[in-house]
Amino acid sequence: MRKKAMSVLRSIFAGSAAGILIAVLFMTGVFELLELKALDFRFRMNAEERVPSDDIVIVTIDQNSIDYLKNRIGILWKWPRDLYGYAVSYLSGAGAKAILLDFDFSDPDINRAEFEEGQTDRFLGEAIEEAGNVVNTFILYDSTRGGDYAQDTTDYELLEHFALNINGSENLNIKNHVSAVVPIPVIMGAGRSLGSATIHTDPDGTIRR
């Protein structure tokens, strides 16, 4: 009888310990991380191997770019925005069908002695307008964000630049955002449209969506 009671107690203890362990693992997000890693594995196993398209060119600004202009021309970071305008004109002249500028132009360019106030922003805006195929970026936020160029996501001008009319969109499970940081008017108004640069990472720091 005593052995049977001890066996029952051990079973209860083992079950309780297992339950507590599972609860702790669940609360710490271990199961979610394992599920995400399993999802990554399935993606790798089922993904088709594709050769990157030569039609898409990524032009980056790296430390070598910054050092080159600093040492050769004496232009320090942050670069004046007329340089971005020259880049847009060059890409447009080279036949680019679309140009995406993944930069934060939500504040006016800093004032420089060699330029009039707002001159470099206007130069960039004119280059964007002349190209006619430039997509600027904006960032969405979950809460109201301050700043001169933060806008409510229901603002008509903002919606006009990036909203897509999709049948049944009210049934989509899309995360809601209440504010957006957009380019200054002289740049945003010159572009063809806006594209979201908003990033949401999963708990393990990986971007999957």
Short mmCIF file of C-alpha atoms in Angstrom, two decimals:
data_model
loop_
_atom_site.label_atom_id
_atom_site.label_comp_id
_atom_site.label_asym_id
_atom_site.label_seq_id
_atom_site.Cartn_x
_atom_site.Cartn_y
_atom_site.Cartn_z
CA MET A 1 0.00 0.00 0.00
CA ARG A 2 2.82 2.35 0.92
CA LYS A 3 4.64 1.60 -2.34
CA LYS A 4 1.48 2.33 -4.29
CA ALA A 5 1.05 5.66 -2.48
CA MET A 6 4.67 6.61 -3.19
CA SER A 7 4.19 5.70 -6.85
CA VAL A 8 1.11 7.92 -7.03
CA LEU A 9 2.97 10.78 -5.34
CA ARG A 10 5.88 10.44 -7.75
CA SER A 11 3.49 10.48 -10.69
CA ILE A 12 1.78 13.60 -9.32
CA PHE A 13 5.14 15.27 -8.70
CA ALA A 14 6.43 14.38 -12.16
CA GLY A 15 3.25 15.61 -13.80
CA SER A 16 3.29 18.85 -11.79
CA ALA A 17 6.96 19.44 -12.58
CA ALA A 18 6.34 18.82 -16.27
CA GLY A 19 3.37 21.18 -16.22
CA ILE A 20 5.38 23.91 -14.49
CA LEU A 21 8.25 23.44 -16.95
CA ILE A 22 5.90 23.68 -19.93
CA ALA A 23 4.28 26.80 -18.45
CA VAL A 24 7.69 28.43 -17.91
CA LEU A 25 8.80 27.57 -21.45
CA PHE A 26 5.52 28.93 -22.82
CA MET A 27 5.79 32.17 -20.83
CA THR A 28 9.40 32.75 -21.90
CA GLY A 29 8.50 32.32 -25.58
CA VAL A 30 10.63 29.23 -26.18
CA PHE A 31 7.84 27.43 -28.03
CA GLU A 32 7.24 30.44 -30.25
CA LEU A 33 10.92 30.63 -31.14
CA LEU A 34 10.99 26.92 -31.95
CA GLU A 35 7.94 27.35 -34.16
CA LEU A 36 9.62 30.25 -36.00
CA LYS A 37 12.79 28.23 -36.55
CA ALA A 38 10.70 25.34 -37.87
CA LEU A 39 8.98 27.79 -40.22
CA ASP A 40 12.38 28.97 -41.49
CA PHE A 41 13.40 25.36 -42.10
CA ARG A 42 10.24 24.68 -44.12
CA PHE A 43 10.84 27.80 -46.18
CA ARG A 44 14.39 26.68 -46.98
CA MET A 45 13.29 23.18 -47.90
CA ASN A 46 10.47 24.34 -50.20
CA ALA A 47 12.05 27.46 -51.67
CA GLU A 48 12.81 27.51 -55.37
CA GLU A 49 16.32 28.47 -56.39
CA ARG A 50 16.20 31.55 -58.56
CA VAL A 51 18.87 33.62 -60.24
CA PRO A 52 18.65 37.28 -59.17
CA SER A 53 17.26 39.51 -61.90
CA ASP A 54 19.67 41.85 -63.67
CA ASP A 55 16.77 44.28 -64.06
CA ILE A 56 16.97 45.25 -60.38
CA VAL A 57 19.98 47.29 -59.26
CA ILE A 58 20.61 48.28 -55.64
CA VAL A 59 22.67 51.44 -55.22
CA THR A 60 23.90 51.72 -51.64
CA ILE A 61 25.65 54.36 -49.59
CA ASP A 62 28.34 52.68 -47.51
CA GLN A 63 31.36 53.84 -45.54
CA ASN A 64 33.51 53.74 -48.67
CA SER A 65 31.10 56.16 -50.36
CA ILE A 66 31.22 58.52 -47.39
CA ASP A 67 35.03 58.36 -47.18
CA TYR A 68 35.42 58.90 -50.93
CA LEU A 69 33.46 62.16 -51.02
CA LYS A 70 35.12 63.33 -47.82
CA ASN A 71 38.66 62.71 -49.04
CA ARG A 72 38.27 63.56 -52.73
CA ILE A 73 35.79 66.42 -52.71
CA GLY A 74 35.61 67.52 -49.08
CA ILE A 75 31.88 66.76 -48.69
CA LEU A 76 31.06 65.45 -45.23
CA TRP A 77 28.14 63.32 -44.08
CA LYS A 78 25.25 64.19 -44.05
CA TRP A 79 25.40 64.84 -47.76
CA PRO A 80 23.52 67.83 -49.16
CA ARG A 81 20.37 66.72 -50.93
CA ASP A 82 21.36 68.07 -54.29
CA LEU A 83 23.66 65.01 -54.50
CA TYR A 84 20.61 62.76 -54.26
CA GLY A 85 19.05 64.86 -57.00
CA TYR A 86 22.05 64.26 -59.26
CA ALA A 87 21.79 60.53 -58.53
CA VAL A 88 18.09 60.51 -59.45
CA SER A 89 18.82 62.36 -62.70
CA TYR A 90 21.63 59.93 -63.53
CA LEU A 91 19.48 56.85 -62.92
CA SER A 92 16.61 58.34 -64.89
CA GLY A 93 18.91 59.19 -67.78
CA ALA A 94 20.30 55.64 -67.70
CA GLY A 95 16.82 54.31 -68.39
CA ALA A 96 15.63 53.22 -64.94
CA LYS A 97 11.93 52.31 -65.17
CA ALA A 98 11.38 53.03 -61.48
CA ILE A 99 13.52 54.58 -58.76
CA LEU A 100 12.93 53.86 -55.08
CA LEU A 101 14.56 56.22 -52.58
CA ASP A 102 14.87 54.47 -49.23
CA PHE A 103 15.91 57.56 -47.26
CA ASP A 104 14.39 59.58 -44.45
CA PHE A 105 13.52 62.96 -45.93
CA SER A 106 11.05 63.86 -43.17
CA ASP A 107 13.02 66.96 -42.13
CA PRO A 108 14.43 69.78 -44.27
CA ASP A 109 18.07 69.56 -45.25
CA ILE A 110 20.48 71.32 -42.90
CA ASN A 111 21.40 74.86 -43.87
CA ARG A 112 24.80 75.30 -45.52
CA ALA A 113 26.66 78.51 -46.25
CA GLU A 114 27.01 77.74 -49.96
CA PHE A 115 23.26 77.21 -50.46
CA GLU A 116 20.15 79.25 -49.90
CA GLU A 117 17.71 77.89 -47.32
CA GLY A 118 15.73 75.04 -48.86
CA GLN A 119 17.73 75.12 -52.12
CA THR A 120 18.98 71.54 -51.93
CA ASP A 121 15.52 70.21 -51.05
CA ARG A 122 14.03 72.04 -54.02
CA PHE A 123 16.77 70.69 -56.29
CA LEU A 124 16.00 67.13 -55.21
CA GLY A 125 12.27 67.72 -55.61
CA GLU A 126 12.76 69.05 -59.13
CA ALA A 127 14.92 66.04 -60.08
CA ILE A 128 12.28 63.67 -58.70
CA GLU A 129 9.48 65.44 -60.56
CA GLU A 130 11.44 65.46 -63.82
CA ALA A 131 12.19 61.74 -63.55
CA GLY A 132 8.49 61.03 -63.05
CA ASN A 133 9.00 57.52 -61.69
CA VAL A 134 10.38 58.02 -58.19
CA VAL A 135 8.86 56.30 -55.16
CA ASN A 136 9.66 57.90 -51.81
CA THR A 137 9.30 56.08 -48.50
CA PHE A 138 7.40 56.63 -45.28
CA ILE A 139 7.32 54.90 -41.89
CA LEU A 140 4.18 53.87 -39.98
CA TYR A 141 3.91 53.99 -36.19
CA ASP A 142 1.57 52.32 -33.70
CA SER A 143 1.18 55.49 -31.64
CA THR A 144 0.98 59.19 -32.34
CA ARG A 145 4.43 60.47 -33.21
CA GLY A 146 5.44 64.09 -32.99
CA GLY A 147 7.26 66.08 -35.62
CA ASP A 148 6.39 68.70 -38.19
CA TYR A 149 5.75 66.14 -40.91
CA ALA A 150 4.06 63.35 -38.96
CA GLN A 151 0.57 62.78 -40.30
CA ASP A 152 -2.51 60.89 -39.24
CA THR A 153 -2.90 57.78 -41.40
CA THR A 154 -6.40 58.89 -42.42
CA ASP A 155 -5.03 62.12 -43.91
CA TYR A 156 -6.35 62.42 -47.47
CA GLU A 157 -3.10 63.66 -49.02
CA LEU A 158 -1.17 60.75 -47.53
CA LEU A 159 -3.76 58.19 -48.63
CA GLU A 160 -3.77 59.66 -52.12
CA HIS A 161 -0.05 58.95 -52.47
CA PHE A 162 0.12 55.33 -51.37
CA ALA A 163 -3.32 53.76 -50.82
CA LEU A 164 -4.44 50.88 -53.02
CA ASN A 165 -8.13 50.21 -53.57
CA ILE A 166 -8.55 46.47 -53.00
CA ASN A 167 -11.91 44.72 -52.98
CA GLY A 168 -12.52 43.07 -49.63
CA SER A 169 -9.65 44.91 -47.93
CA GLU A 170 -11.85 45.41 -44.85
CA ASN A 171 -11.64 41.65 -44.25
CA LEU A 172 -7.83 41.51 -44.31
CA ASN A 173 -5.98 41.00 -41.04
CA ILE A 174 -3.70 44.02 -41.36
CA LYS A 175 -1.99 45.76 -38.45
CA ASN A 176 -3.40 49.22 -37.83
CA HIS A 177 -1.13 52.25 -37.47
CA VAL A 178 -2.19 55.68 -36.30
CA SER A 179 0.58 57.92 -37.59
CA ALA A 180 3.13 58.10 -40.38
CA VAL A 181 6.34 60.04 -40.88
CA VAL A 182 6.54 61.19 -44.49
CA PRO A 183 8.94 63.24 -46.64
CA ILE A 184 8.72 67.01 -46.54
CA PRO A 185 6.12 68.41 -48.99
CA VAL A 186 8.57 69.57 -51.67
CA ILE A 187 9.91 66.01 -51.95
CA MET A 188 6.76 63.99 -51.29
CA GLY A 189 4.68 66.02 -53.71
CA ALA A 190 7.22 65.56 -56.50
CA GLY A 191 7.27 61.76 -56.31
CA ARG A 192 5.04 59.38 -58.19
CA SER A 193 3.99 57.53 -55.04
CA LEU A 194 5.01 56.44 -51.55
CA GLY A 195 6.18 53.05 -50.34
CA SER A 196 6.23 51.82 -46.77
CA ALA A 197 9.63 51.30 -45.13
CA THR A 198 7.97 50.03 -41.95
CA ILE A 199 9.63 46.96 -40.46
CA HIS A 200 8.14 44.58 -37.89
CA THR A 201 10.51 41.97 -36.47
CA ASP A 202 9.57 38.67 -34.87
CA PRO A 203 10.68 37.93 -31.27
CA ASP A 204 13.98 36.45 -32.50
CA GLY A 205 14.83 39.65 -34.38
CA THR A 206 14.18 38.17 -37.83
CA ILE A 207 12.08 39.98 -40.42
CA ARG A 208 9.61 37.53 -41.95
CA ARG A 209 6.65 39.73 -42.92
#
